[in-house]
Coordinates of C-alpha atoms in Angstrom, one line a residue:
Chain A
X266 CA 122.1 80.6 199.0
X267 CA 123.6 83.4 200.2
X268 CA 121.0 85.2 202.0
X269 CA 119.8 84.5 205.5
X270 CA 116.6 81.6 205.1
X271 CA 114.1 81.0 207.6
X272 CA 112.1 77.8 208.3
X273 CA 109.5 77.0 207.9
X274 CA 107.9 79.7 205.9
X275 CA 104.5 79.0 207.4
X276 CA 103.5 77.5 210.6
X277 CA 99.9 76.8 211.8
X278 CA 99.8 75.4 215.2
X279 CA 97.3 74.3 218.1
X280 CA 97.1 76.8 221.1
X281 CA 99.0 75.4 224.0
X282 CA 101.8 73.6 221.5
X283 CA 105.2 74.7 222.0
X284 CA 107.1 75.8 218.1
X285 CA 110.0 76.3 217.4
X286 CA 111.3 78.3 214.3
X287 CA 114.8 78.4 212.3
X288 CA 117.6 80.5 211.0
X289 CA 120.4 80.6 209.2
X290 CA 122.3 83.3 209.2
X291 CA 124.6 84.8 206.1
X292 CA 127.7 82.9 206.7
X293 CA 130.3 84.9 208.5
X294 CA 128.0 87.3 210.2
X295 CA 128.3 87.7 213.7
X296 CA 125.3 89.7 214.5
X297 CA 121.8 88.1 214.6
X298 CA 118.5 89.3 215.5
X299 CA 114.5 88.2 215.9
X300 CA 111.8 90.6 215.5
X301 CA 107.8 89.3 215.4
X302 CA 105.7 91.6 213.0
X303 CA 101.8 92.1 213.5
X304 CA 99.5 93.8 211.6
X305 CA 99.4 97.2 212.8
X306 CA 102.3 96.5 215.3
X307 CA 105.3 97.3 213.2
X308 CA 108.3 95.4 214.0
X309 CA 109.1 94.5 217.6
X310 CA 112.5 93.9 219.0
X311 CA 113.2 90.4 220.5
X312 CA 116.8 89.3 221.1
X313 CA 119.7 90.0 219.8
X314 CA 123.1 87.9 219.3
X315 CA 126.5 89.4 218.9
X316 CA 129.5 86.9 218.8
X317 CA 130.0 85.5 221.5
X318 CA 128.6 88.3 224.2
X319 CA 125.6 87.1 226.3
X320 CA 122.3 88.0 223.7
X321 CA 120.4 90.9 224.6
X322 CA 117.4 89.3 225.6
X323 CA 115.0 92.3 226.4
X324 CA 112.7 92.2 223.9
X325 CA 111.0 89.0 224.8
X326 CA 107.5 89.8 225.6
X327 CA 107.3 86.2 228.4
X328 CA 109.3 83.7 229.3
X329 CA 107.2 81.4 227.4
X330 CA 109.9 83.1 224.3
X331 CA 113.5 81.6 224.2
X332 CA 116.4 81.5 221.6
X333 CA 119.8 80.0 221.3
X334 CA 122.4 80.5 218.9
X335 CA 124.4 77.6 218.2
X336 CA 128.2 77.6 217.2
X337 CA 127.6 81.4 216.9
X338 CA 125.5 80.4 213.4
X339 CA 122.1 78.8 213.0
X340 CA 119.8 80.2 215.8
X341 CA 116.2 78.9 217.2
X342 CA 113.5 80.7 218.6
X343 CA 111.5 78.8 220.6
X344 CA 107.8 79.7 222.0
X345 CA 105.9 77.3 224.4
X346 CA 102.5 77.2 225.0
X347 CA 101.6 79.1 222.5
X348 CA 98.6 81.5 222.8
X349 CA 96.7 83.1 219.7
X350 CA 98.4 86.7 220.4
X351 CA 101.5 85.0 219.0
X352 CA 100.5 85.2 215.7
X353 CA 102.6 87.2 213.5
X354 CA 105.6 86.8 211.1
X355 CA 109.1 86.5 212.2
X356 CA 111.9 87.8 211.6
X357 CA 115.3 87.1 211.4
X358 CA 118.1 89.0 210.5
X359 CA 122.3 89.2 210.5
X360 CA 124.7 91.4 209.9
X361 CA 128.4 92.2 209.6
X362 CA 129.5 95.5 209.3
X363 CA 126.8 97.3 206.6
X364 CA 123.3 96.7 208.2
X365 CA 121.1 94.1 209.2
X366 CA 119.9 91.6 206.1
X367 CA 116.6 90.0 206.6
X368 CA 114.7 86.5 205.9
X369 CA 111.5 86.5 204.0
X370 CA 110.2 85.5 207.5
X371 CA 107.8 82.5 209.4
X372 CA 104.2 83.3 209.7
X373 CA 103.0 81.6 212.7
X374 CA 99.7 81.1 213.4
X375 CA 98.3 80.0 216.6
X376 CA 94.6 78.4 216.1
Chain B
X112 CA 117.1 104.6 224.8
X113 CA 116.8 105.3 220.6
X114 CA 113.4 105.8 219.0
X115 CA 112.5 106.8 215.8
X116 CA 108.9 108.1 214.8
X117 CA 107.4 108.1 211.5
X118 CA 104.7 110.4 211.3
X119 CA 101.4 108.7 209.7
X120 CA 100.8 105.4 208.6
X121 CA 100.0 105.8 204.8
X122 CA 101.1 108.2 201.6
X123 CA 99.9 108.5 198.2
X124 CA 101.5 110.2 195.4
X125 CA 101.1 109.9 191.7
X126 CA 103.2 108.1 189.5
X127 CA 106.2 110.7 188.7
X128 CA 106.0 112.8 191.3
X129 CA 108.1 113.3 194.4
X130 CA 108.1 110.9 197.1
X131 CA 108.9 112.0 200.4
X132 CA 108.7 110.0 203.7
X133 CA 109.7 111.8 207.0
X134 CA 111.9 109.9 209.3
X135 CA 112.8 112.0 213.1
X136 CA 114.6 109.5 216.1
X137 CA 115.7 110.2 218.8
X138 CA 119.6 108.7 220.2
X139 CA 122.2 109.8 222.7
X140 CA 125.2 108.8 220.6
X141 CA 125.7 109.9 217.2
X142 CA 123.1 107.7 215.3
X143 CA 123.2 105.0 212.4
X144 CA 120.4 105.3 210.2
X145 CA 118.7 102.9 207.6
X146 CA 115.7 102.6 205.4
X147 CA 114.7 99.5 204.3
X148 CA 111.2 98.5 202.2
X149 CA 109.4 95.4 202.5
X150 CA 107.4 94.7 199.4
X151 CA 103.9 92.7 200.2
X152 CA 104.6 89.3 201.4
X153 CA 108.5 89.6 201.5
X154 CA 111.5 90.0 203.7
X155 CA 112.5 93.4 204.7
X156 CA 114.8 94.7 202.2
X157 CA 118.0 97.1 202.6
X158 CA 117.4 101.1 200.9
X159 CA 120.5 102.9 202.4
X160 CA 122.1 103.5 205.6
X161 CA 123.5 106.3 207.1
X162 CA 126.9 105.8 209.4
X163 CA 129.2 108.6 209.4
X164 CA 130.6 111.0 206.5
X165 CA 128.5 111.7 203.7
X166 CA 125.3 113.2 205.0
X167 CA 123.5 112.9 202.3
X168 CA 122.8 109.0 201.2
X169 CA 122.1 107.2 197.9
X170 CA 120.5 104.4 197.8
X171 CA 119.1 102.0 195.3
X172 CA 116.2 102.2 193.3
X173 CA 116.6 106.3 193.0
X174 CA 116.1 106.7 196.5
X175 CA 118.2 108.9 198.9
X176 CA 118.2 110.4 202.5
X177 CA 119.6 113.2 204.5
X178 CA 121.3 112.8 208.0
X179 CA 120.3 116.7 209.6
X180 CA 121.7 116.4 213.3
X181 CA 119.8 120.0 213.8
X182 CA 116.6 118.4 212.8
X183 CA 117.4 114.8 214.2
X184 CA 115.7 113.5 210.5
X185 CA 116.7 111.0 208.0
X186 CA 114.1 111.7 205.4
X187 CA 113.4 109.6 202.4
X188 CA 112.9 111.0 198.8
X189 CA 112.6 110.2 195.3
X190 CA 112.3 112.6 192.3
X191 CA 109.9 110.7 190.7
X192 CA 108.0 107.7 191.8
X193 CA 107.2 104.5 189.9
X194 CA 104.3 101.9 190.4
X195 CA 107.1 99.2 191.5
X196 CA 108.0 101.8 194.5
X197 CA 104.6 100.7 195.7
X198 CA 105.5 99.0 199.4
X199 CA 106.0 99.5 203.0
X200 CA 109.3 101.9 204.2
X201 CA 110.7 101.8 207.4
X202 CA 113.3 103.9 209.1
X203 CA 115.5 102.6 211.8
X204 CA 118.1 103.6 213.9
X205 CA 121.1 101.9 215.8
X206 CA 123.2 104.0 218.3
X207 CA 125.9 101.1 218.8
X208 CA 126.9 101.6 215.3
X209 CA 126.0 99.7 211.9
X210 CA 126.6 96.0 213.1
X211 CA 124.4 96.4 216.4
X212 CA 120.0 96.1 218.1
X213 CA 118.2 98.2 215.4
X214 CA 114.9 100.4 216.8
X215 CA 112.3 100.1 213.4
X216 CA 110.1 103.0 213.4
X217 CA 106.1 101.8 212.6
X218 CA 106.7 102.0 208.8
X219 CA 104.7 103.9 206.1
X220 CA 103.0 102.2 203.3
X221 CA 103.4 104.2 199.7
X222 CA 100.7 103.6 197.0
X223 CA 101.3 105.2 193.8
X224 CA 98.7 105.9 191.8
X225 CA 98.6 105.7 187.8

């Protein structure tokens, strides 16, 4: 398709387990971005990928969160040891020049 | 640093009359501004964007925003809402231009009632 996809679209996962979550970008885009969504929370800033500059990394909340961007296209965030206040959708995004365009998301879930 | 503040958490208007979402941030640089909606259980989706020229915005759906520098605001309207408009709005701001880290404000969520 021609829009940015996510996988998977749901995740449930043990406390303590390490996930790892997907995106690919809209072909062609250079920009990408992560955001985590939380009920109340709105959306939080996580890293940032432009080309081939180092990412802006200063939205990771620990350095249990990490994400690579491969071949300046498909990107993975990674969270280890997960604990349950990692619960929350997210987000992925790219853009070119007219605005970032958004994936319907992973909903993690950390039981 | 940018920032963008969107003043409540929840609005309500009537089906056909005028919605209006307020929108103030905060930027060093000459801002880019966007609205996007996310409708429940979806992606965040792309309402108009503000960049440079034109400061008032169309975007789709009926919706449009003014840029007003002297107010720092990007506020949202419609003329007349519909049951479908029904979803969560968020402003956001980018001070790096259109293609760069995008500061969401907490979003609003719109019910229209019959």
């Amino acid at each position: 398709g021609a829009g940015v996809s996510q996988s998977p679209s749901n995740k449930v996962t043990e406390k303590g387990k390490d996930v790892e979550l997907r995106c690919d970008p809209i072909s062609g885009h250079t920009a990408l971005y992560w955001y985590r969504q939380s009920l109340g929370q709105g959306l939080e800033f996580l890293i940032y990928f432009q080309g081939n500059s180092a990412p802006d990394k200063s939205g990771l909340p620990s350095d249990r969160f990490s994400a690579e961007r491969t071949g300046g296209s498909v990107s993975t965030l990674t969270i280890q040891r997960t604990q349950q206040e990692d619960s929350a959708v997210y987000l992925c995004a790219s853009s070119l020049k007219s605005g970032a365009f958004f994936g319907q998301g992973t909903r993690l879930t950390v039981v | 640093a940018q920032s963008v503040t969107q003043l409540g958490s929840h609005v309500s208007v009537s089906e056909g009359a005028l919605v209006l979402l307020r929108c103030n941030y905060s930027s060093s640089v000459p801002p880019y501004l966007f609205w996007y909606v996310q409708y429940p259980n979806q992606g965040l989706q792309l309402l108009l964007k503000y960049t440079t020229g034109a400061t008032l915005v169309k975007g789709i759906n009926g919706f449009e925003a003014e840029f007003k520098k002297s107010e720092t605001s990007f506020h949202l309207t419609k003329p007349s809402a519909h049951m479908s408009d029904a979803a969560e709005y968020f402003c956001a701001v980018s001070d790096s231009g259109a293609n760069s880290k995008l500061t969401f404000g907490k979003g609003i969520t719109l019910s229209v009632r019959p």
